[in-house]
Short mmCIF file of C-alpha atoms in Angstrom, two decimals:
data_model
loop_
_atom_site.label_atom_id
_atom_site.label_comp_id
_atom_site.label_asym_id
_atom_site.label_seq_id
_atom_site.Cartn_x
_atom_site.Cartn_y
_atom_site.Cartn_z
CA MET A 1 118.32 86.47 106.19
CA PRO A 2 114.81 87.89 106.57
CA VAL A 3 113.70 90.84 104.49
CA ARG A 4 113.76 93.96 106.71
CA PHE A 5 111.46 96.54 105.15
CA GLY A 6 112.64 99.47 107.27
CA TYR A 7 115.79 99.60 105.18
CA LEU A 8 114.59 97.51 102.21
CA GLY A 9 117.83 95.57 102.53
CA LEU A 10 120.01 98.52 101.55
CA THR A 11 123.35 99.45 103.10
CA MET A 12 125.18 102.53 101.88
CA THR A 13 128.68 103.69 102.78
CA LYS A 14 128.79 107.08 104.47
CA ALA A 15 130.91 109.73 102.88
CA LYS A 16 134.34 110.35 104.48
CA LEU A 17 133.82 114.06 105.09
CA HIS A 18 131.41 115.05 107.85
CA THR A 19 127.82 115.36 106.71
CA THR A 20 124.63 116.60 108.34
CA ALA A 21 121.01 116.07 107.32
CA VAL A 22 118.63 118.81 108.44
CA ILE A 23 114.98 117.73 108.26
CA LEU A 24 112.37 120.48 108.18
CA ALA A 25 109.35 119.16 110.10
CA ALA A 26 107.66 122.21 111.62
CA GLY A 27 104.66 122.13 109.26
CA LEU A 28 101.20 121.84 110.76
CA GLY A 29 99.78 120.05 107.75
CA THR A 30 96.67 122.21 107.43
CA ARG A 31 95.52 120.29 104.37
CA MET A 32 95.64 117.08 106.39
CA LYS A 33 92.83 118.49 108.58
CA SER A 34 94.37 116.86 111.61
CA SER A 35 95.47 117.70 115.15
CA LEU A 36 98.66 115.72 114.50
CA PRO A 37 101.79 117.40 113.11
CA LYS A 38 102.08 116.49 109.45
CA ALA A 39 105.32 114.58 110.03
CA MET A 40 103.58 112.26 112.52
CA HIS A 41 101.13 110.83 110.01
CA ARG A 42 101.95 107.20 109.41
CA LEU A 43 103.20 105.21 106.43
CA GLY A 44 103.74 101.50 106.83
CA ASN A 45 102.65 101.88 110.47
CA ARG A 46 105.41 104.31 111.40
CA PRO A 47 105.51 108.13 111.33
CA MET A 48 106.70 109.80 108.13
CA ILE A 49 109.53 111.47 110.04
CA THR A 50 110.83 108.07 111.15
CA HIS A 51 111.08 106.83 107.58
CA LEU A 52 113.21 109.81 106.58
CA ILE A 53 115.43 109.60 109.66
CA GLU A 54 116.03 105.87 109.19
CA THR A 55 117.15 106.49 105.62
CA ALA A 56 119.17 109.64 106.34
CA LYS A 57 121.18 108.03 109.12
CA GLN A 58 122.52 105.49 106.61
CA ILE A 59 124.12 108.33 104.63
CA PHE A 60 124.75 111.23 106.98
CA ASP A 61 126.82 111.44 110.15
CA ASP A 62 124.35 113.69 111.97
CA VAL A 63 120.60 114.23 111.74
CA VAL A 64 118.93 117.42 113.00
CA VAL A 65 115.17 117.96 112.98
CA VAL A 66 113.48 121.37 112.93
CA VAL A 67 110.13 121.15 114.73
CA GLY A 68 107.40 123.64 115.46
CA PRO A 69 106.36 124.88 118.88
CA ASP A 70 104.18 122.60 121.02
CA MET A 71 105.07 119.41 119.19
CA PRO A 72 106.19 117.13 122.04
CA GLU A 73 105.10 113.94 120.28
CA LEU A 74 107.21 114.85 117.26
CA GLU A 75 110.24 115.59 119.44
CA ARG A 76 109.83 112.20 121.13
CA ALA A 77 109.58 110.47 117.75
CA THR A 78 112.90 111.97 116.61
CA GLN A 79 114.94 110.89 119.63
CA PRO A 80 117.88 110.48 120.07
CA TYR A 81 118.53 113.03 117.33
CA ARG A 82 118.79 116.73 118.09
CA THR A 83 115.87 119.05 117.48
CA VAL A 84 115.53 122.81 117.21
CA VAL A 85 112.27 124.73 117.42
CA GLN A 86 111.05 127.14 114.76
CA SER A 87 108.87 129.23 117.06
CA GLU A 88 107.59 131.41 114.20
CA ARG A 89 106.72 129.87 110.86
CA LEU A 90 108.38 132.37 108.53
CA GLY A 91 109.18 130.08 105.62
CA THR A 92 111.53 127.26 104.71
CA GLY A 93 114.59 129.50 104.63
CA HIS A 94 113.82 130.66 108.16
CA ALA A 95 113.34 127.04 109.29
CA ALA A 96 116.76 126.04 107.89
CA LYS A 97 118.36 129.06 109.56
CA MET A 98 117.09 127.85 112.96
CA ALA A 99 119.41 124.84 112.62
CA GLU A 100 122.54 126.57 111.28
CA SER A 101 124.38 126.35 114.61
CA LEU A 102 124.16 122.55 114.24
CA PHE A 103 125.32 122.39 110.60
CA GLY A 104 128.87 121.41 111.50
CA ASP A 105 131.76 121.96 109.07
CA GLY A 106 131.05 119.55 106.22
CA ASP A 107 128.22 119.22 103.74
CA VAL A 108 124.63 119.85 104.77
CA ALA A 109 121.52 118.48 103.09
CA ILE A 110 118.15 120.11 103.70
CA LEU A 111 115.36 117.53 103.64
CA TYR A 112 111.61 117.78 104.19
CA ALA A 113 109.58 115.54 106.51
CA ASP A 114 106.79 115.41 103.92
CA ASN A 115 109.15 113.73 101.42
CA PRO A 116 109.45 110.49 103.42
CA LEU A 117 110.18 108.04 100.59
CA ILE A 118 113.53 109.36 99.33
CA THR A 119 115.87 106.38 99.05
CA ALA A 120 119.39 106.00 100.38
CA GLN A 121 120.71 105.76 96.81
CA THR A 122 119.18 109.10 95.88
CA MET A 123 120.62 110.77 98.98
CA HIS A 124 124.02 109.34 98.09
CA ARG A 125 123.71 110.66 94.53
CA LEU A 126 122.84 114.08 95.94
CA LEU A 127 126.08 114.06 97.94
CA ASP A 128 128.10 112.78 94.98
CA ALA A 129 126.79 115.60 92.78
CA ARG A 130 127.72 118.17 95.37
CA ARG A 131 131.25 116.76 95.66
CA SER A 132 131.74 116.61 91.92
CA GLY A 133 132.46 120.34 92.01
CA ALA A 134 128.98 121.83 92.36
CA SER A 135 128.44 124.63 94.83
CA LEU A 136 124.96 123.23 95.36
CA SER A 137 123.11 120.08 94.29
CA LEU A 138 119.38 119.58 94.42
CA LEU A 139 116.76 116.97 93.62
CA GLY A 140 114.38 117.30 90.69
CA MET A 141 111.64 115.19 89.15
CA ARG A 142 109.49 115.04 86.06
CA PRO A 143 105.95 114.41 87.36
CA SER A 144 103.25 113.24 85.00
CA ASP A 145 101.29 116.35 85.99
CA PRO A 146 103.76 119.15 86.85
CA GLY A 147 100.84 121.20 88.14
CA LYS A 148 101.95 123.94 90.46
CA TYR A 149 105.45 122.68 91.25
CA GLY A 150 108.28 125.16 90.92
CA ARG A 151 110.21 124.74 87.66
CA LEU A 152 113.99 124.35 87.39
CA ILE A 153 115.48 126.74 84.85
CA GLU A 154 118.62 125.17 83.36
CA GLU A 155 121.32 126.25 80.93
CA ASN A 156 124.01 123.87 79.62
CA GLY A 157 123.05 121.27 82.22
CA HIS A 158 123.32 123.68 85.16
CA VAL A 159 120.41 125.05 87.18
CA LEU A 160 120.20 128.83 87.12
CA ARG A 161 117.19 129.39 89.32
CA ILE A 162 113.82 128.08 90.46
CA VAL A 163 110.70 129.85 89.28
CA GLU A 164 107.48 129.28 91.20
CA TYR A 165 104.45 128.35 89.11
CA LYS A 166 102.56 131.54 89.93
CA ASP A 167 105.53 133.62 88.76
CA ALA A 168 106.38 131.52 85.68
CA THR A 169 105.76 132.54 82.08
CA GLU A 170 103.77 130.26 79.79
CA ALA A 171 107.03 128.98 78.30
CA GLU A 172 108.46 128.26 81.76
CA ARG A 173 105.31 126.42 82.81
CA LYS A 174 105.88 123.99 79.96
CA ILE A 175 109.18 122.88 81.51
CA GLY A 176 108.82 119.33 82.82
CA LEU A 177 111.70 119.37 85.32
CA CYS A 178 110.32 120.35 88.73
CA ASN A 179 111.83 121.23 92.06
CA ALA A 180 111.60 118.60 94.82
CA GLY A 181 112.93 120.99 97.47
CA VAL A 182 115.87 118.92 98.72
CA MET A 183 119.32 120.46 98.35
CA CYS A 184 122.90 119.99 99.53
CA ALA A 185 125.85 122.40 99.92
CA ASP A 186 128.83 123.23 102.09
CA ALA A 187 127.77 124.30 105.60
CA ASN A 188 129.53 127.68 105.41
CA ASP A 189 128.01 128.45 102.03
CA PHE A 190 124.59 127.64 103.39
CA ARG A 191 125.13 129.97 106.36
CA ARG A 192 126.14 132.80 104.05
CA TRP A 193 123.21 132.33 101.69
CA LEU A 194 120.71 132.04 104.55
CA SER A 195 121.99 135.31 106.01
CA GLU A 196 121.30 137.01 102.68
CA LEU A 197 117.72 135.77 102.28
CA GLY A 198 115.01 138.39 102.16
CA ASN A 199 111.27 138.20 102.63
CA ASN A 200 110.19 140.73 100.03
CA ASN A 201 107.37 138.62 98.64
CA ALA A 202 103.62 138.31 98.90
CA GLN A 203 103.82 135.92 101.85
CA GLY A 204 106.48 137.86 103.74
CA GLU A 205 108.43 134.61 104.16
CA TYR A 206 112.04 133.53 103.68
CA TYR A 207 112.16 130.97 100.88
CA LEU A 208 114.93 128.38 100.84
CA THR A 209 114.59 128.13 97.07
CA ASP A 210 116.12 131.61 96.76
CA VAL A 211 119.54 130.21 97.65
CA VAL A 212 119.62 128.40 94.29
CA GLU A 213 120.09 131.63 92.37
CA MET A 214 122.72 132.77 94.90
CA ALA A 215 124.62 129.50 94.44
CA ALA A 216 124.39 129.75 90.65
CA ARG A 217 126.03 133.18 90.72
CA SER A 218 129.11 131.82 92.52
CA GLY A 219 129.37 128.33 91.03
CA GLN A 220 127.53 125.41 89.48
CA VAL A 221 124.18 124.08 90.60
CA LEU A 222 123.49 120.50 89.55
CA CYS A 223 120.15 118.70 89.50
CA VAL A 224 119.88 115.02 90.47
CA GLU A 225 116.73 113.54 88.97
CA ALA A 226 114.71 110.86 90.77
CA PRO A 227 111.29 109.27 90.11
CA GLU A 228 108.14 111.18 90.97
CA GLU A 229 106.85 108.51 93.37
CA GLU A 230 110.04 108.86 95.39
CA LEU A 231 110.02 112.66 95.64
CA ALA A 232 106.34 113.61 95.60
CA GLY A 233 105.33 115.48 98.74
CA VAL A 234 102.67 114.38 101.22
CA ASN A 235 100.41 117.31 102.09
CA SER A 236 96.94 115.79 102.13
CA ARG A 237 95.18 112.55 103.02
CA ALA A 238 94.97 111.65 99.33
CA GLU A 239 98.72 112.17 98.89
CA LEU A 240 99.32 110.13 102.05
CA ALA A 241 97.36 107.26 100.51
CA ARG A 242 99.40 107.49 97.30
CA ALA A 243 102.64 107.43 99.31
CA GLU A 244 101.37 104.39 101.22
CA ALA A 245 100.71 102.62 97.92
CA THR A 246 104.26 103.40 96.75
CA LEU A 247 105.77 102.15 99.99
CA GLN A 248 103.69 98.97 99.97
CA GLN A 249 104.77 98.23 96.40
CA ARG A 250 108.42 98.63 97.41
CA MET A 251 108.00 96.29 100.36
CA ARG A 252 106.12 93.67 98.35
CA GLN A 253 108.84 93.69 95.71
CA ALA A 254 111.55 93.42 98.38
CA ALA A 255 109.73 90.45 99.93
CA MET A 256 109.46 88.62 96.62
CA ASP A 257 113.07 89.43 95.75
CA GLY A 258 113.99 87.89 99.12
CA GLY A 259 112.29 84.58 98.35
CA VAL A 260 108.80 85.16 99.75
CA THR A 261 105.77 83.98 97.77
CA LEU A 262 102.93 86.49 97.62
CA VAL A 263 99.96 84.83 95.96
CA ALA A 264 98.22 88.16 95.35
CA PRO A 265 100.82 90.86 96.12
CA GLU A 266 98.49 93.83 95.76
CA THR A 267 96.29 92.53 98.64
CA VAL A 268 99.07 92.08 101.22
CA PHE A 269 99.96 95.00 103.50
CA PHE A 270 103.24 95.17 105.41
CA SER A 271 104.59 97.39 108.17
CA ALA A 272 107.96 99.04 107.75
CA ASP A 273 109.54 96.74 110.35
CA THR A 274 108.05 93.45 109.13
CA GLN A 275 110.68 90.69 108.89
CA ILE A 276 109.97 87.70 106.66
CA SER A 277 112.38 84.88 105.83
CA GLN A 278 112.62 83.09 102.50
CA ASP A 279 110.24 80.30 101.52
CA VAL A 280 107.32 81.86 103.38
CA VAL A 281 104.01 81.74 101.53
CA ILE A 282 101.52 84.57 102.09
CA GLU A 283 98.04 84.12 100.72
CA PRO A 284 95.70 86.99 99.69
CA ASN A 285 94.36 89.70 102.01
CA VAL A 286 96.86 89.46 104.86
CA PHE A 287 97.74 92.46 107.06
CA PHE A 288 100.99 92.78 109.03
CA GLY A 289 100.95 95.31 111.86
CA PRO A 290 104.13 96.48 113.60
CA GLY A 291 106.56 94.04 115.16
CA VAL A 292 106.02 90.85 113.12
CA LYS A 293 108.71 88.23 112.38
CA ILE A 294 107.97 85.21 110.18
CA ALA A 295 110.41 82.28 109.96
CA SER A 296 111.20 80.20 106.89
CA GLY A 297 108.69 77.70 105.56
CA SER A 298 105.65 79.21 107.26
CA VAL A 299 102.34 79.72 105.50
CA ILE A 300 100.15 82.71 106.33
CA ARG A 301 96.75 81.92 104.92
CA ALA A 302 94.17 84.33 103.57
CA PHE A 303 92.43 87.08 105.58
CA SER A 304 94.76 86.89 108.59
CA HIS A 305 95.87 89.82 110.77
CA LEU A 306 99.24 89.69 112.58
CA GLU A 307 100.73 92.25 114.96
CA GLY A 308 103.57 92.17 117.49
CA CYS A 309 104.13 88.44 117.07
CA THR A 310 106.64 85.86 115.86
CA VAL A 311 105.88 82.79 113.78
CA GLY A 312 108.30 79.86 113.81
CA GLU A 313 109.51 77.66 110.96
CA GLY A 314 106.89 75.61 109.18
CA ALA A 315 103.96 77.09 111.09
CA MET A 316 100.52 77.37 109.53
CA ILE A 317 98.50 80.48 110.35
CA GLY A 318 94.90 81.04 109.24
CA PRO A 319 92.82 81.53 107.24
CA TYR A 320 91.00 84.23 109.20
CA ALA A 321 93.43 84.11 112.13
CA ARG A 322 94.39 87.00 114.39
CA LEU A 323 97.74 87.03 116.19
CA ARG A 324 98.02 89.90 118.68
CA PRO A 325 101.07 91.36 120.47
CA GLY A 326 103.15 89.06 122.62
CA THR A 327 102.26 85.91 120.68
CA HIS A 328 104.89 83.37 119.64
CA CYS A 329 103.89 80.43 117.48
CA ALA A 330 106.66 77.82 117.58
CA THR A 331 107.89 75.50 114.84
CA ASN A 332 105.17 73.54 113.03
CA SER A 333 102.37 74.99 115.16
CA HIS A 334 98.91 75.53 113.66
CA VAL A 335 96.48 78.40 114.18
CA GLY A 336 93.27 77.95 112.26
CA ASN A 337 90.21 79.87 111.15
CA PHE A 338 88.64 82.41 113.52
CA VAL A 339 91.28 81.81 116.20
CA GLU A 340 92.64 84.80 118.15
CA LEU A 341 95.84 84.61 120.21
CA LYS A 342 97.01 87.39 122.51
CA ASN A 343 100.25 87.13 124.52
CA VAL A 344 100.41 83.38 123.93
CA GLU A 345 103.28 80.91 123.70
CA LEU A 346 102.07 78.20 121.33
CA GLY A 347 104.49 75.28 121.56
CA THR A 348 106.11 73.18 118.85
CA GLY A 349 103.48 71.28 116.91
CA ALA A 350 100.64 72.61 119.06
CA LYS A 351 97.31 73.29 117.38
CA ALA A 352 94.36 75.62 117.86
CA ASN A 353 92.46 75.11 114.66
CA HIS A 354 88.93 76.48 115.11
CA LEU A 355 86.90 79.27 116.70
CA THR A 356 89.07 79.85 119.77
CA TYR A 357 90.32 82.70 121.95
CA LEU A 358 93.55 82.17 123.88
CA GLY A 359 94.87 85.09 125.90
CA ASP A 360 97.83 85.22 128.32
CA ALA A 361 98.55 81.52 127.93
CA SER A 362 101.38 79.02 127.49
CA ILE A 363 100.48 75.99 125.39
CA GLY A 364 102.90 73.05 125.49
CA ALA A 365 104.34 71.14 122.54
CA GLY A 366 101.97 68.77 120.77
CA THR A 367 98.87 70.02 122.59
CA ASN A 368 95.54 70.23 120.76
CA VAL A 369 93.05 72.95 121.68
CA GLY A 370 89.51 72.14 120.55
CA ALA A 371 87.02 74.40 118.84
CA GLY A 372 85.29 77.02 120.96
CA THR A 373 87.87 77.01 123.76
CA ILE A 374 88.32 80.24 125.72
CA THR A 375 90.89 81.22 128.30
CA CYS A 376 89.21 83.63 130.72
CA ASN A 377 92.29 85.74 131.38
CA TYR A 378 90.74 88.98 132.69
CA ASP A 379 88.76 89.45 135.90
CA GLY A 380 87.88 93.07 135.24
CA VAL A 381 90.99 94.39 136.99
CA PHE A 382 93.90 91.99 136.52
CA LYS A 383 95.14 89.69 133.77
CA HIS A 384 95.86 86.06 134.73
CA ARG A 385 97.76 83.32 132.93
CA THR A 386 96.74 79.86 131.79
CA VAL A 387 99.48 77.22 131.54
CA ILE A 388 98.78 74.06 129.55
CA GLY A 389 101.35 71.27 129.42
CA GLU A 390 102.61 69.13 126.56
CA ARG A 391 100.54 66.61 124.60
CA THR A 392 97.39 67.75 126.37
CA PHE A 393 93.96 67.58 124.77
CA ILE A 394 91.47 70.38 125.44
CA GLY A 395 87.98 69.34 124.35
CA SER A 396 85.71 71.60 122.35
CA ASN A 397 83.80 74.42 124.03
CA SER A 398 85.97 74.38 127.15
CA ILE A 399 86.31 77.45 129.37
CA LEU A 400 89.60 77.74 131.26
CA VAL A 401 89.30 80.27 134.09
CA ALA A 402 92.74 81.71 134.82
CA PRO A 403 94.92 81.46 136.77
CA VAL A 404 94.93 77.75 136.10
CA GLU A 405 97.45 75.06 135.15
CA ILE A 406 96.78 71.86 133.21
CA GLY A 407 99.47 69.20 133.31
CA ASP A 408 101.16 67.16 130.59
CA ASP A 409 99.12 64.46 128.84
CA ALA A 410 95.91 65.57 130.55
CA LEU A 411 92.49 65.49 128.90
CA VAL A 412 89.82 68.12 129.45
CA ALA A 413 86.40 66.88 128.43
CA ALA A 414 84.37 68.90 125.95
CA GLY A 415 82.11 71.56 127.43
CA SER A 416 84.03 71.78 130.70
CA VAL A 417 84.50 74.89 132.84
CA ILE A 418 87.92 74.46 134.47
CA THR A 419 88.52 76.57 137.58
CA GLU A 420 91.13 74.46 139.37
CA ASN A 421 94.49 73.00 138.35
CA VAL A 422 94.44 69.67 136.48
CA SER A 423 97.15 67.09 137.22
CA ALA A 424 99.30 65.51 134.54
CA THR A 425 97.64 62.53 132.78
CA ALA A 426 94.28 63.27 134.48
CA LEU A 427 90.82 63.48 132.93
CA ALA A 428 89.02 66.67 133.98
CA LEU A 429 85.27 67.20 133.66
CA GLY A 430 83.73 70.45 134.76
CA ARG A 431 80.15 70.35 133.55
CA ALA A 432 76.67 69.65 134.89
CA ARG A 433 75.52 66.03 134.82
CA GLN A 434 73.10 65.25 131.98
CA CYS A 435 69.65 64.01 132.89
CA GLU A 436 66.68 63.02 130.76
CA LYS A 437 62.90 63.45 131.39
CA PRO A 438 60.90 61.23 128.98
CA GLY A 439 58.22 63.02 126.96
CA ARG A 440 58.85 66.35 128.61
CA GLY A 441 60.38 67.95 125.50
CA LEU A 442 57.26 67.43 123.37
CA ALA A 443 55.00 68.67 126.16
CA ILE A 444 56.93 71.91 126.43
CA LYS A 445 56.77 72.38 122.68
CA HIS A 446 52.98 71.98 122.65
CA ALA A 447 52.63 74.43 125.56
CA LEU A 448 54.68 77.07 123.76
CA LYS A 449 52.66 76.68 120.57
CA ALA A 450 49.44 77.13 122.53
CA LYS A 451 50.77 80.37 124.06
CA LYS A 452 51.70 81.61 120.61
CA GLU A 453 48.17 80.91 119.27
CA GLN A 454 46.70 82.81 122.21
CA GLY A 455 48.88 85.82 121.41
#
């Protein structure tokens, strides 16, 4: 089975009682300095919100996303899950309240779109803690630099309240356990607490963290600890880069655990949906864009870029190869250095080993495409297809002007411009006849030198 990075190979059993995940995603991401909603910034070539939804749907029965006004791209990215709009940004408590009609009757977890790397196991632990008798469970972490995170104030293993850094005493600021924001409680309890929230603070906002103290007064509040790299928020470009590094490390480890050889793991970059089977070898400095599937026994050589393509068993790709969307390289096919394929079917055992562009083409089994070959697939308005048969030989520096078909076992002479179909087994030459003029080369050289001396 190939490694599927979107889920990192994890399957969790959903709890029996109904559960709902509410994801708060209305933030503009001012610190990102971007016109995109914060939740639409990408990790592993997919939006942050998609990562969190894909994980949450493994654990929760329903997913609801709270978006801001005028965020159509975010609403499209969350489909088919329900969204509600927080038309005024009056704090996290206000955002959660916008979704209370969709809480359902079971347990509700409040998640944040800028915490995209929470794992399914941690979400499951959050639910387990809630159902162990706690009125509310929440996630906490012990970052290497607690900085300005809110601190969790505990007594006898139970959380009493959250104190924000700016309001904390010196003793409280020394506490290492910090709030990650995520919490889980019974839907009716959440509704009651949200109705009691006030905005008597400097920002005039309704803070979701205030429900912790309410929950502690009526029952137990339990903290579930998770690693910093899993819970750290993404609020700036620098934090986005750190989250990307964490995600890439997870995916590299999952690939190696699944039987993939990474010669230099830290130089390989995956997308969240990359699928790689066992016994694949990936050399240094390879980039996988979205939509790539690699079959067993293939070798992806150094400095190659793959996107929207499939690679069959035993294929050899690169070095310095580029496979673009729509490309399928069949079993034991070869794509060599400085070769670009776009929307190409490369047949079993077929080879394009050097300095070639093939676009919108079908290449038959056992065919060899020589260095410098180009399929001219675009006339400025329309794309056209080139079809090359099996066991055909395309000589170096050939130009194939589509639409054109070349039959099985044909031979195209080097340097040819092919504008008409070539029959099976035929030899095709499409170049000017060579002629020779004795002594003329030296005469031209002398004439040019004389011009140069005369300025």
